[in-house]
Amino acid sequence: MLAVLMLEQTVQIVSNERDTDSYFRLVLRAPLIAPLIQPGQFAHVRVWPLKDALLRRPFSIFQVSGDTFSILYKTVGKGTDALARLGVGEELSVIAPLGHGFTVPERGGETPLLVAGGYGMAAMYLLAQRSPQRGIVFVGGRRRVDILCETEFRALGWDVRVTTEDGSHGEKGLVTEPLIAELRRKPPVPHRKVFACGPTGMLKAVGKIAEEYNVPAELSMDEHMCCGVGVCLTCVIPVKTGNGWEYQRTCTEGPVFEARQVEWEETR
Amino acid sequence: MNLSIKIGKLKLPNPVMVASGTFGYGVEYAQLLDLNQLGAVVVKGIRLDPVRGNATPRTVEVASGLINAIGLQGPGVDGFIKKYWPFLKTLKVPTIINIWGTTVEEYAEVVGRFDALGGVGALELNVSCPNIKKGGAQFGTDLKLLAQVVAACRKVTKLPLITKMSPNVVGIGPFAQAAEDAGSDALSIMNSYPAMAIDIETRRPKLANVTGGLTGPCIKPIAVKLVWDAARAVKIPIIGMGGIQNAGDAIEFMVAGATAVAVGTANFYEPQTPLQVIAGLREFMEKHGMKDVKEIIGSVQIVK
C-alpha cells in the first residue's frame, strides 16, 4: 500500500488571474496541505457552483509558497469555466496532495531533461525547483500563448528551449525535435534522465525516444479522473507486469510512471 | 437515541453504509474519514479470480450523475484476502463483502471462501452489474436464475446474505420475493441503471464499453420508488441506495421503507457524505422527538 498523506480541506482563493489567453493561475491558501506537496502530485478540486456537474476536477500542482499552493489551468469546459469566475476570498474544497509524483534527482545524481506539452510545464515546476542539478526544459505548444511559465523556469536558471507548431515563439516544430537533438549531442550530458508531462501522444513519443537513446524516463500520465483517491478505477492505464499487463490507477500508482512500465500497445 | 439496526443477525451501529464500488476496500478513504463511524463498510465486488476490467474511458459525467462501465476490476478472492483483509479486519464496524460470479457454482464457491475466512459481517450478492458480459445482471433479471443463485449461496453460509437488486426489471416485487424465498436476509436496492452517452461531434459513445450504469442524484427518485415497491412485497430489510447526497435523501429512502441506506457516487466527490448523513439523521430524529431510528422506516403516508 502506498503511503500517501492526503487531506480534505476547505481552502480560500488568494488569487485567480488570467495568465494568457484561456489560461489562469489560481493560488489557494492551504497551510496544512502546502508543506506535504511533492513534485508531480495533484489536487482534486470541488467547484461548488457547478451544481449539476458533481465531480471534482484534478489539477497538477504548480508552485508551493509558504502556506499556499497554486495551479495553472486552461478553461476547457464547464468545470474550469466556473473556476475562472471565482474571485479572491471565495472557497473551494480540495483533496490534496494526491498521487505518486516525480522522483527528485539526488545531489550529484541525474541531470533532468524536462519535456512539457503546453501547461504540462506547470506540473514540472516543483521538480525543477527541488532538483539539486539544473537541467534543460523542452517546452512545446501550438502557439505562443500555449507556452506557460517560461519566466519561472528561467528564473531558476534553467535552460529553456521553446518550440511552437506555428513558429510564433521559439523554434518552429514539435517539442520532440530539440529533445532528439540534445540526446544525439556528443559528448552527452552525464546521467541524463527525462521527465515529461503533456498530452498522451507526446508522452508516447517521448517514451519511445527515451527508450531508443537508452535514457530513463518518468512520464506524468493524463487520464480522466473521477474519485482521485483510488476507489473508482476510472483513471487506469495499462502497465506491464511480470507476465503481461494490468490496469493501474493514475491517481494512486501514478500519475507518474516509468516510461518502460507503460504498455503502449494497450493504450487507446 | 438509538440508531442501531439489524440486517439479518448482523447488528449495525447506525443505518448508514457505503455502496459497493464507491469505497474501494475502505483503506483508500482511511485518511479522509473515520471508517469506524460508519454503519458498515461495503467493499467492491469480488469474484474468484482477478479481473482486469473494461477498456477506458470507463466513466462519464452527466447531468447530476455518472455513467460507469468499470467492469468489476478486482484482485480476486486470494488477492483481496492478502492485500485488503488485514486492514479491514481491524475495523470496529462490520465489513460487508460484495461478491459475484459468472456461474451459480462460482457465486457459491466465493461465498464459501468468505464464510471460511471468519470475521466477515455479511455478504452482498451482486446479481445486477450491467457492465459485464457474463454474470451480474444476467442473474438479477431472471427470476429462476436469481432464485438459484441465492439458494446456492444460502446453502453454503450462515452469514447474512444481502441480494443487490437490478432496477432493470418490469416490476421489482416478484424479484424481491424470489430473493427472500430463496433465503436472502436483506435486499440492496438499487444497482446502477443501464445508460449511454454519445459525443455528438465524433458520434462515438463516451464509454469504451458503449453502455454503462447510471448512478448519482439523478437516479434517486427511481430508487425510492423501487424501495417503496419492494418494501410492500417482502418482510426482510431493505438497504436503500441511489443518489444519496445528504441526510434528507437517506431519510426519504427510510420513509419509503428502507431499514438502512448506502451512500454511493457522492463518496467520489464528497467523501464526508456518509458522516454528514449520520449527523443529519441524528438532528432529524431530535427535531421530531424520535428515540429510535426504526420509527422512520416505512412511515410514508399515502393519503387516498
Coordinates of C-alpha atoms in Angstrom, one line a residue:
Chain A
M1 CA 0.0 0.0 0.0
L2 CA 1.4 3.4 -1.0
A3 CA 1.6 5.8 2.0
V4 CA 0.0 8.9 0.6
L5 CA -0.7 11.6 3.1
M6 CA -3.8 13.4 1.9
L7 CA -6.2 15.9 3.4
E8 CA -9.6 17.2 2.5
Q9 CA -9.8 20.9 3.3
T10 CA -11.9 23.9 2.5
V11 CA -9.4 26.5 1.2
Q12 CA -9.6 30.1 0.3
I13 CA -8.7 31.7 -3.0
V14 CA -5.8 34.1 -2.7
S15 CA -5.8 35.0 -6.4
N16 CA -7.3 33.7 -9.6
E17 CA -6.0 35.6 -12.6
R18 CA -5.8 35.2 -16.3
D19 CA -2.3 34.3 -17.4
T20 CA -2.5 34.3 -21.2
D21 CA -5.4 33.6 -23.5
S22 CA -7.6 30.9 -21.8
Y23 CA -5.0 30.1 -19.1
F24 CA -5.5 31.0 -15.5
R25 CA -3.3 30.9 -12.3
L26 CA -5.2 30.0 -9.1
V27 CA -3.5 30.5 -5.8
L28 CA -5.0 28.8 -2.7
R29 CA -4.3 29.3 1.0
A30 CA -3.9 25.7 2.3
P31 CA -1.5 25.7 5.3
L32 CA -1.9 22.0 6.1
I33 CA -1.7 20.8 2.5
A34 CA 1.1 23.0 1.1
P35 CA 4.0 21.5 3.2
L36 CA 3.0 18.0 2.1
I37 CA 3.2 18.5 -1.6
Q38 CA 5.8 16.6 -3.6
P39 CA 6.7 17.4 -7.3
G40 CA 4.2 15.8 -9.7
Q41 CA 1.3 15.5 -7.3
F42 CA -2.1 16.9 -7.9
A43 CA -5.1 18.5 -6.1
H44 CA -8.7 17.3 -6.6
V45 CA -10.9 20.4 -6.5
R46 CA -14.6 20.6 -6.0
V47 CA -16.0 23.7 -7.7
W48 CA -19.2 24.1 -5.7
P49 CA -21.1 26.5 -8.1
L50 CA -21.1 23.7 -10.7
K51 CA -24.4 22.4 -9.4
D52 CA -25.3 19.5 -11.7
A53 CA -21.7 18.6 -12.6
L54 CA -20.8 16.8 -9.5
L55 CA -17.3 15.5 -9.8
R56 CA -14.1 17.1 -8.6
R57 CA -11.6 18.3 -11.1
P58 CA -7.9 17.2 -10.8
F59 CA -5.2 19.8 -11.4
S60 CA -1.4 19.3 -11.2
I61 CA 0.2 21.5 -8.6
F62 CA 2.3 24.3 -10.0
Q63 CA 4.1 26.2 -7.2
V64 CA 4.2 26.0 -3.4
S65 CA 5.0 29.0 -1.4
G66 CA 4.7 29.2 2.4
D67 CA 1.1 28.3 3.2
T68 CA -0.2 28.5 -0.3
F69 CA -0.1 26.4 -3.5
S70 CA -1.1 27.2 -7.0
I71 CA -2.4 25.6 -10.1
L72 CA -2.3 26.6 -13.7
Y73 CA -5.4 25.7 -15.7
K74 CA -6.9 26.2 -19.1
T75 CA -10.6 26.8 -19.4
V76 CA -11.8 23.8 -21.4
G77 CA -15.3 23.1 -20.1
K78 CA -17.9 23.9 -17.5
G79 CA -15.7 22.9 -14.6
T80 CA -12.8 25.2 -15.5
D81 CA -15.2 27.9 -16.8
A82 CA -16.9 28.0 -13.4
L83 CA -13.5 28.0 -11.7
A84 CA -12.4 31.0 -13.7
R85 CA -15.4 33.0 -12.5
L86 CA -14.4 32.6 -8.8
G87 CA -12.8 35.5 -7.0
V88 CA -10.5 36.3 -4.2
G89 CA -11.8 35.1 -0.8
E90 CA -14.1 32.5 -2.2
E91 CA -13.8 29.0 -1.1
L92 CA -13.2 25.6 -2.7
S93 CA -13.0 22.1 -1.3
V94 CA -9.7 20.4 -2.1
I95 CA -8.4 16.9 -1.5
A96 CA -4.6 17.0 -1.8
P97 CA -1.8 16.2 -2.2
L98 CA -2.6 13.2 -4.3
G99 CA -0.8 10.7 -6.4
H100 CA 2.7 9.3 -6.8
G101 CA 4.9 12.1 -8.2
F102 CA 8.3 12.5 -9.9
T103 CA 11.5 11.1 -8.4
V104 CA 13.5 14.2 -7.5
P105 CA 17.2 13.6 -8.5
E106 CA 19.7 13.4 -5.7
R107 CA 22.6 15.8 -5.4
G108 CA 25.2 14.8 -7.9
G109 CA 22.8 12.4 -9.5
E110 CA 20.8 12.7 -12.7
T111 CA 20.6 15.8 -14.9
P112 CA 16.9 16.3 -15.6
L113 CA 15.7 16.9 -19.1
L114 CA 12.1 18.0 -18.8
V115 CA 9.7 17.7 -21.7
A116 CA 6.5 19.6 -21.5
G117 CA 3.5 20.0 -23.7
G118 CA 1.6 23.2 -23.1
Y119 CA 0.5 23.6 -19.5
G120 CA 2.2 20.2 -18.6
M121 CA 5.0 22.6 -17.9
A122 CA 3.3 23.7 -14.7
A123 CA 3.3 20.1 -13.3
M124 CA 7.1 20.1 -13.5
Y125 CA 8.0 23.4 -11.9
L126 CA 8.4 21.9 -8.4
L127 CA 10.6 19.2 -9.8
A128 CA 12.9 21.8 -11.4
Q129 CA 12.9 23.9 -8.2
R130 CA 13.7 21.0 -6.0
S131 CA 16.3 19.3 -8.3
P132 CA 19.8 19.9 -7.0
Q133 CA 21.1 19.9 -10.6
R134 CA 19.8 22.4 -13.1
G135 CA 18.8 20.8 -16.4
I136 CA 17.1 21.6 -19.6
V137 CA 13.4 22.1 -20.2
F138 CA 11.9 21.5 -23.6
V139 CA 8.5 23.0 -23.9
G140 CA 6.2 22.9 -26.9
G141 CA 2.8 24.2 -27.8
R142 CA 0.7 25.1 -30.7
R143 CA 1.0 28.9 -30.4
R144 CA 2.9 31.4 -28.4
V145 CA 0.1 31.7 -25.9
D146 CA 0.3 28.0 -25.1
I147 CA 3.8 28.4 -23.7
L148 CA 3.4 29.0 -20.0
C149 CA 5.7 29.7 -17.0
E150 CA 8.8 30.1 -19.2
T151 CA 9.8 33.1 -17.0
E152 CA 9.6 31.0 -13.8
F153 CA 11.9 28.3 -15.3
R154 CA 14.4 30.9 -16.5
A155 CA 14.4 32.4 -13.0
L156 CA 15.5 29.0 -11.7
G157 CA 18.5 29.3 -14.0
W158 CA 17.3 26.6 -16.3
D159 CA 18.0 26.3 -20.0
V160 CA 14.5 26.7 -21.6
R161 CA 14.1 25.5 -25.2
V162 CA 10.8 26.5 -26.7
T163 CA 9.1 25.1 -29.8
T164 CA 5.7 26.2 -31.3
E165 CA 3.9 24.4 -34.1
D166 CA 3.1 27.8 -35.8
G167 CA 6.6 29.2 -35.2
S168 CA 5.2 32.2 -33.3
H169 CA 7.7 31.6 -30.4
G170 CA 11.0 29.7 -30.2
E171 CA 11.7 27.2 -32.9
K172 CA 9.0 26.0 -35.3
G173 CA 8.2 22.4 -34.8
L174 CA 7.5 19.8 -32.2
V175 CA 9.0 19.6 -28.7
T176 CA 10.5 16.2 -29.5
E177 CA 12.8 17.7 -32.2
P178 CA 15.1 19.6 -29.9
L179 CA 14.9 16.7 -27.4
I180 CA 16.3 14.3 -30.0
A181 CA 19.0 16.8 -31.0
E182 CA 20.0 17.1 -27.3
L183 CA 20.1 13.3 -26.9
R184 CA 22.3 13.0 -30.0
R185 CA 24.7 15.6 -28.8
K186 CA 28.3 14.3 -28.2
P187 CA 29.6 14.2 -25.6
P188 CA 26.2 13.7 -23.9
V189 CA 25.2 15.4 -20.6
P190 CA 26.1 12.9 -17.9
H191 CA 23.4 10.9 -16.1
R192 CA 20.6 12.2 -18.2
K193 CA 17.0 11.5 -17.2
V194 CA 13.9 12.5 -19.0
F195 CA 10.8 13.7 -17.1
A196 CA 7.7 14.5 -19.2
C197 CA 4.2 15.9 -18.8
G198 CA 1.7 16.6 -21.6
P199 CA -0.8 15.0 -23.9
T200 CA -0.7 11.2 -24.2
G201 CA 0.5 11.4 -27.8
M202 CA 3.5 13.5 -26.8
L203 CA 4.2 11.2 -23.8
K204 CA 4.2 8.1 -26.0
A205 CA 6.6 9.8 -28.4
V206 CA 8.9 10.9 -25.5
G207 CA 8.8 7.4 -24.0
K208 CA 9.9 5.8 -27.4
I209 CA 12.7 8.4 -27.8
A210 CA 14.0 7.8 -24.3
E211 CA 13.9 4.1 -24.9
E212 CA 15.8 4.5 -28.2
Y213 CA 18.5 6.5 -26.6
N214 CA 18.5 4.3 -23.6
V215 CA 17.8 7.2 -21.2
P216 CA 15.5 6.6 -18.2
A217 CA 12.2 8.5 -18.3
E218 CA 9.3 9.3 -16.0
L219 CA 6.0 10.3 -17.5
S220 CA 3.1 12.0 -15.9
M221 CA 0.1 10.3 -17.5
D222 CA -3.0 12.3 -18.3
E223 CA -6.3 10.4 -17.8
H224 CA -9.9 11.3 -17.0
M225 CA -10.4 11.0 -13.2
C226 CA -13.4 10.6 -11.0
C227 CA -12.7 10.0 -7.3
G228 CA -8.9 10.8 -7.4
V229 CA -8.2 8.6 -4.4
G230 CA -8.1 5.1 -5.9
V231 CA -11.5 3.7 -5.4
C232 CA -13.5 4.2 -8.6
L233 CA -10.9 2.8 -11.1
T234 CA -11.7 5.3 -13.8
C235 CA -8.3 6.7 -14.5
V236 CA -6.5 3.4 -15.2
I237 CA -3.7 2.9 -17.8
P238 CA -2.2 -0.4 -18.9
V239 CA 1.0 -1.1 -17.1
K240 CA 3.4 -4.0 -17.7
T241 CA 3.6 -6.8 -15.1
G242 CA 5.8 -9.8 -14.9
N243 CA 3.8 -11.9 -17.3
G244 CA 1.5 -9.4 -19.1
W245 CA -0.1 -6.2 -18.1
E246 CA -2.8 -4.8 -15.8
Y247 CA -4.7 -1.6 -15.4
Q248 CA -3.2 0.7 -12.7
R249 CA -4.6 3.9 -11.4
T250 CA -3.1 7.2 -12.5
C251 CA -4.4 8.8 -9.3
T252 CA -2.6 6.4 -7.0
E253 CA 0.1 4.3 -8.6
G254 CA 0.5 7.4 -10.9
P255 CA 0.2 9.9 -12.3
V256 CA 4.0 9.5 -12.7
F257 CA 5.1 6.1 -14.2
E258 CA 8.4 5.0 -15.5
A259 CA 8.1 5.1 -19.3
R260 CA 9.2 1.5 -19.7
Q261 CA 6.3 0.4 -17.5
V262 CA 3.6 1.7 -19.8
E263 CA 2.1 -0.9 -22.2
W264 CA 1.5 1.5 -25.1
E265 CA 0.0 -1.3 -27.3
E266 CA -3.0 -1.3 -25.0
T267 CA -3.5 2.4 -24.6
R268 CA -6.3 4.0 -26.6
Chain B
M1 CA -31.2 7.9 20.8
N2 CA -31.0 4.5 19.1
L3 CA -29.6 4.4 15.6
S4 CA -28.7 0.7 15.5
I5 CA -30.5 -1.6 13.1
K6 CA -30.2 -5.2 12.1
I7 CA -29.6 -6.8 8.7
G8 CA -30.4 -10.5 9.4
K9 CA -28.5 -11.3 12.5
L10 CA -25.9 -8.6 11.9
K11 CA -26.2 -5.6 14.1
L12 CA -25.1 -2.2 12.7
P13 CA -24.3 0.8 14.9
N14 CA -26.2 3.0 12.5
P15 CA -28.1 2.5 9.3
V16 CA -25.6 4.4 7.0
M17 CA -23.2 2.3 5.0
V18 CA -21.3 2.9 1.7
A19 CA -22.3 1.4 -1.6
S20 CA -20.1 -1.3 -3.2
G21 CA -17.8 0.0 -5.9
T22 CA -17.7 3.5 -4.5
F23 CA -15.5 3.0 -1.5
G24 CA -12.8 0.6 -2.8
Y25 CA -11.7 -1.6 0.1
G26 CA -12.1 1.1 2.8
V27 CA -8.4 1.7 3.2
E28 CA -8.3 4.3 0.4
Y29 CA -10.6 6.6 2.4
A30 CA -9.0 5.9 5.8
Q31 CA -7.0 9.1 5.7
L32 CA -10.1 11.2 5.0
L33 CA -12.7 9.9 7.4
D34 CA -13.0 7.7 10.5
L35 CA -14.4 4.5 9.0
N36 CA -15.4 3.3 12.5
Q37 CA -18.2 5.9 12.4
L38 CA -19.9 4.2 9.5
G39 CA -22.7 1.6 9.8
A40 CA -20.7 -0.8 7.7
V41 CA -18.0 -0.8 5.1
V42 CA -19.1 -2.5 1.8
V43 CA -16.2 -3.4 -0.5
K44 CA -16.1 -3.5 -4.3
G45 CA -17.3 -6.6 -6.0
I46 CA -15.0 -9.6 -5.8
R47 CA -15.1 -12.8 -7.8
L48 CA -12.9 -15.9 -7.5
D49 CA -10.1 -14.8 -9.9
P50 CA -8.5 -11.3 -10.5
V51 CA -10.4 -9.2 -13.1
R52 CA -8.7 -6.8 -15.4
G53 CA -11.8 -4.7 -16.1
N54 CA -13.0 -2.8 -19.1
A55 CA -11.1 -0.6 -21.5
T56 CA -11.1 3.2 -20.9
P57 CA -12.9 5.6 -20.9
R58 CA -14.7 3.9 -18.1
T59 CA -16.8 6.7 -16.6
V60 CA -18.6 9.8 -17.9
E61 CA -20.1 12.7 -16.0
V62 CA -23.7 13.5 -17.0
A63 CA -26.2 16.0 -15.5
S64 CA -26.5 15.2 -11.8
G65 CA -25.0 11.8 -12.3
L66 CA -22.3 9.5 -13.6
I67 CA -22.3 6.6 -16.0
N68 CA -19.7 3.9 -15.3
A69 CA -18.5 0.8 -17.0
I70 CA -15.6 -0.2 -14.9
G71 CA -16.1 -3.9 -15.5
L72 CA -15.6 -5.0 -11.9
Q73 CA -11.8 -4.8 -11.9
G74 CA -10.5 -6.5 -8.8
P75 CA -7.9 -8.7 -7.2
G76 CA -9.9 -11.9 -6.8
V77 CA -10.6 -13.7 -3.6
D78 CA -6.9 -14.5 -2.8
G79 CA -5.7 -11.1 -3.7
F80 CA -8.3 -9.4 -1.6
I81 CA -7.6 -11.5 1.4
K82 CA -3.9 -10.9 1.1
K83 CA -4.0 -7.2 0.3
Y84 CA -7.1 -5.7 1.9
W85 CA -8.4 -8.1 4.6
P86 CA -5.6 -7.4 7.2
F87 CA -6.7 -3.8 7.3
L88 CA -10.5 -4.4 7.1
K89 CA -10.5 -6.9 10.0
T90 CA -9.1 -4.3 12.3
L91 CA -12.2 -2.1 11.9
K92 CA -14.8 -2.0 14.7
V93 CA -17.6 -1.8 12.3
P94 CA -18.7 -4.7 10.1
T95 CA -17.3 -5.3 6.6
I96 CA -19.8 -6.5 4.0
I97 CA -18.2 -8.3 1.1
N98 CA -19.8 -7.8 -2.3
I99 CA -19.3 -10.9 -4.4
W100 CA -20.1 -12.0 -7.9
G101 CA -19.5 -14.8 -10.3
T102 CA -20.2 -16.0 -13.8
T103 CA -22.0 -19.2 -12.8
V104 CA -24.2 -20.2 -9.9
E105 CA -21.4 -22.5 -8.8
E106 CA -18.8 -19.7 -8.7
Y107 CA -21.1 -17.5 -6.6
A108 CA -21.4 -20.3 -4.1
E109 CA -17.7 -21.0 -4.1
V110 CA -16.8 -17.4 -3.4
V111 CA -19.4 -17.3 -0.6
G112 CA -17.9 -20.4 0.8
R113 CA -14.4 -18.8 0.8
F114 CA -15.6 -15.8 2.7
D115 CA -17.7 -17.9 5.1
A116 CA -14.5 -19.8 5.9
L117 CA -12.5 -16.6 6.4
G118 CA -14.2 -15.6 9.6
G119 CA -14.9 -12.1 10.8
V120 CA -17.0 -11.1 7.7
G121 CA -20.1 -9.1 8.7
A122 CA -22.3 -10.1 5.8
L123 CA -22.2 -11.0 2.1
E124 CA -23.8 -9.0 -0.6
L125 CA -24.6 -10.9 -3.8
N126 CA -24.1 -8.7 -6.9
V127 CA -26.6 -10.1 -9.3
S128 CA -27.1 -6.7 -11.0
C129 CA -23.9 -5.3 -12.5
P130 CA -24.8 -4.1 -16.0
N131 CA -21.2 -3.9 -17.3
I132 CA -20.0 -7.4 -17.6
K133 CA -20.9 -9.8 -20.4
K134 CA -21.3 -12.9 -18.3
G135 CA -22.6 -12.9 -14.7
G136 CA -24.1 -9.9 -12.9
A137 CA -27.4 -8.6 -14.2
Q138 CA -27.9 -11.8 -16.1
F139 CA -28.8 -13.4 -12.8
G140 CA -30.7 -10.5 -11.3
T141 CA -33.1 -10.1 -14.2
D142 CA -34.2 -13.7 -14.5
L143 CA -36.5 -15.0 -11.7
K144 CA -35.3 -18.6 -11.9
L145 CA -31.6 -17.8 -12.0
L146 CA -32.0 -15.3 -9.2
A147 CA -33.7 -17.9 -7.0
Q148 CA -31.0 -20.5 -8.0
V149 CA -28.0 -18.3 -7.2
V150 CA -29.4 -17.1 -3.8
A151 CA -30.4 -20.6 -2.8
A152 CA -27.0 -22.0 -3.8
C153 CA -25.2 -19.3 -1.7
R154 CA -27.7 -19.8 1.2
K155 CA -26.7 -23.5 1.3
V156 CA -23.0 -22.7 2.0
T157 CA -23.2 -20.0 4.6
K158 CA -25.0 -18.8 7.7
L159 CA -23.6 -15.3 7.3
P160 CA -26.3 -12.7 6.5
L161 CA -26.9 -12.6 2.7
I162 CA -27.9 -9.4 1.0
T163 CA -29.1 -9.5 -2.6
K164 CA -28.2 -6.4 -4.6
M165 CA -31.1 -5.9 -7.0
S166 CA -31.2 -4.8 -10.6
P167 CA -33.6 -1.8 -11.4
N168 CA -33.9 -3.1 -14.9
V169 CA -37.0 -5.3 -14.4
V170 CA -40.6 -4.6 -15.2
G171 CA -41.7 -5.0 -11.6
I172 CA -39.3 -5.4 -8.6
G173 CA -41.9 -7.1 -6.4
P174 CA -41.6 -10.7 -7.7
F175 CA -37.8 -10.4 -7.8
A176 CA -37.7 -9.2 -4.2
Q177 CA -39.9 -12.1 -3.2
A178 CA -37.8 -14.6 -5.1
A179 CA -34.7 -13.5 -3.3
E180 CA -36.5 -13.6 0.0
D181 CA -38.0 -17.0 -0.6
A182 CA -34.5 -18.4 -1.7
G183 CA -33.1 -17.3 1.7
S184 CA -31.8 -13.8 1.3
D185 CA -31.7 -11.9 4.6
A186 CA -31.9 -8.5 3.1
L187 CA -32.1 -6.6 -0.3
S188 CA -29.9 -3.8 -1.6
I189 CA -32.0 -1.6 -3.9
M190 CA -30.7 -0.5 -6.3
N191 CA -27.7 -1.1 -8.6
S192 CA -27.0 1.3 -11.4
Y193 CA -29.5 1.8 -14.3
P194 CA -28.3 0.9 -17.8
A195 CA -27.4 4.1 -19.7
M196 CA -25.5 5.6 -22.5
A197 CA -23.9 8.9 -23.5
I198 CA -22.7 9.9 -27.0
D199 CA -20.2 12.5 -28.2
I200 CA -22.2 14.3 -30.9
E201 CA -19.1 15.5 -32.8
T202 CA -17.4 12.2 -33.2
R203 CA -20.7 10.2 -33.0
R204 CA -18.9 7.8 -30.7
P205 CA -20.2 6.5 -27.4
K206 CA -18.4 8.2 -24.5
L207 CA -17.6 4.9 -22.8
A208 CA -15.3 2.3 -24.3
N209 CA -17.9 -0.3 -23.2
V210 CA -20.5 1.6 -25.2
T211 CA -23.1 1.4 -22.4
G212 CA -22.8 1.6 -18.6
G213 CA -24.7 2.1 -15.4
L214 CA -26.1 5.4 -14.3
T215 CA -25.7 6.5 -10.7
G216 CA -25.9 9.7 -8.7
P217 CA -28.6 12.1 -7.6
C218 CA -30.4 11.8 -11.0
I219 CA -31.5 8.2 -10.2
K220 CA -32.7 8.8 -6.7
P221 CA -36.4 9.1 -7.4
I222 CA -36.3 5.8 -9.4
A223 CA -34.6 4.1 -6.4
V224 CA -37.0 5.5 -3.9
K225 CA -39.9 4.1 -5.9
L226 CA -38.2 0.7 -6.2
V227 CA -37.7 0.6 -2.4
W228 CA -41.3 1.5 -1.8
D229 CA -42.4 -1.2 -4.2
A230 CA -40.1 -3.9 -2.7
A231 CA -41.0 -2.9 0.9
R232 CA -44.6 -3.9 0.2
A233 CA -43.5 -7.2 -1.3
V234 CA -41.2 -8.6 1.3
K235 CA -40.6 -8.7 5.1
I236 CA -36.8 -8.7 5.0
P237 CA -34.9 -5.4 5.5
I238 CA -34.1 -3.2 2.5
I239 CA -30.9 -1.2 2.1
G240 CA -31.8 1.8 0.0
M241 CA -29.3 3.4 -2.3
G242 CA -29.2 5.6 -5.4
G243 CA -28.1 9.2 -5.4
I244 CA -28.0 9.9 -1.6
Q245 CA -26.1 13.2 -1.0
N246 CA -27.4 14.2 2.4
A247 CA -29.5 13.1 5.4
G248 CA -32.7 14.2 3.8
D249 CA -32.1 11.8 0.9
A250 CA -31.3 9.0 3.3
I251 CA -34.4 9.7 5.4
E252 CA -36.6 9.7 2.2
F253 CA -35.4 6.1 1.5
M254 CA -36.2 5.1 5.0
V255 CA -39.6 6.7 5.0
A256 CA -40.2 4.7 1.7
G257 CA -39.4 1.5 3.6
A258 CA -35.6 1.1 3.8
T259 CA -34.1 -0.1 7.0
A260 CA -30.7 1.1 6.1
V261 CA -29.1 3.2 3.4
A262 CA -25.8 3.3 1.4
V263 CA -24.0 6.4 0.1
G264 CA -22.6 5.7 -3.3
T265 CA -21.5 8.1 -6.0
A266 CA -21.4 11.0 -3.5
N267 CA -18.3 9.4 -2.0
F268 CA -16.4 10.2 -5.2
Y269 CA -16.9 14.0 -4.9
E270 CA -17.6 14.4 -1.2
P271 CA -16.0 11.7 0.9
Q272 CA -17.5 13.1 4.1
T273 CA -21.1 12.4 2.9
P274 CA -21.7 9.3 4.9
L275 CA -20.7 11.0 8.1
Q276 CA -22.8 14.1 7.2
V277 CA -25.7 11.8 6.7
I278 CA -25.3 10.2 10.1
A279 CA -25.1 13.6 11.8
G280 CA -28.1 14.9 9.9
L281 CA -30.1 11.8 10.7
R282 CA -29.5 12.4 14.4
E283 CA -30.6 16.0 14.0
F284 CA -33.8 14.9 12.2
M285 CA -34.6 12.5 15.0
E286 CA -34.1 15.1 17.6
K287 CA -36.2 17.6 15.8
H288 CA -39.0 15.1 15.5
G289 CA -38.7 13.7 19.0
M290 CA -37.7 10.3 17.9
K291 CA -35.9 7.9 20.2
D292 CA -35.4 5.1 17.7
V293 CA -34.4 5.3 14.0
K294 CA -36.8 2.5 13.3
E295 CA -39.6 5.0 13.8
I296 CA -38.7 6.4 10.4
I297 CA -38.8 3.1 8.5
G298 CA -41.7 2.7 6.2
S299 CA -43.5 5.7 7.7
V300 CA -44.7 7.0 4.3
Q301 CA -48.2 8.3 4.5
I302 CA -50.3 7.7 1.4
V303 CA -53.4 9.8 1.6
K304 CA -56.2 8.3 -0.5

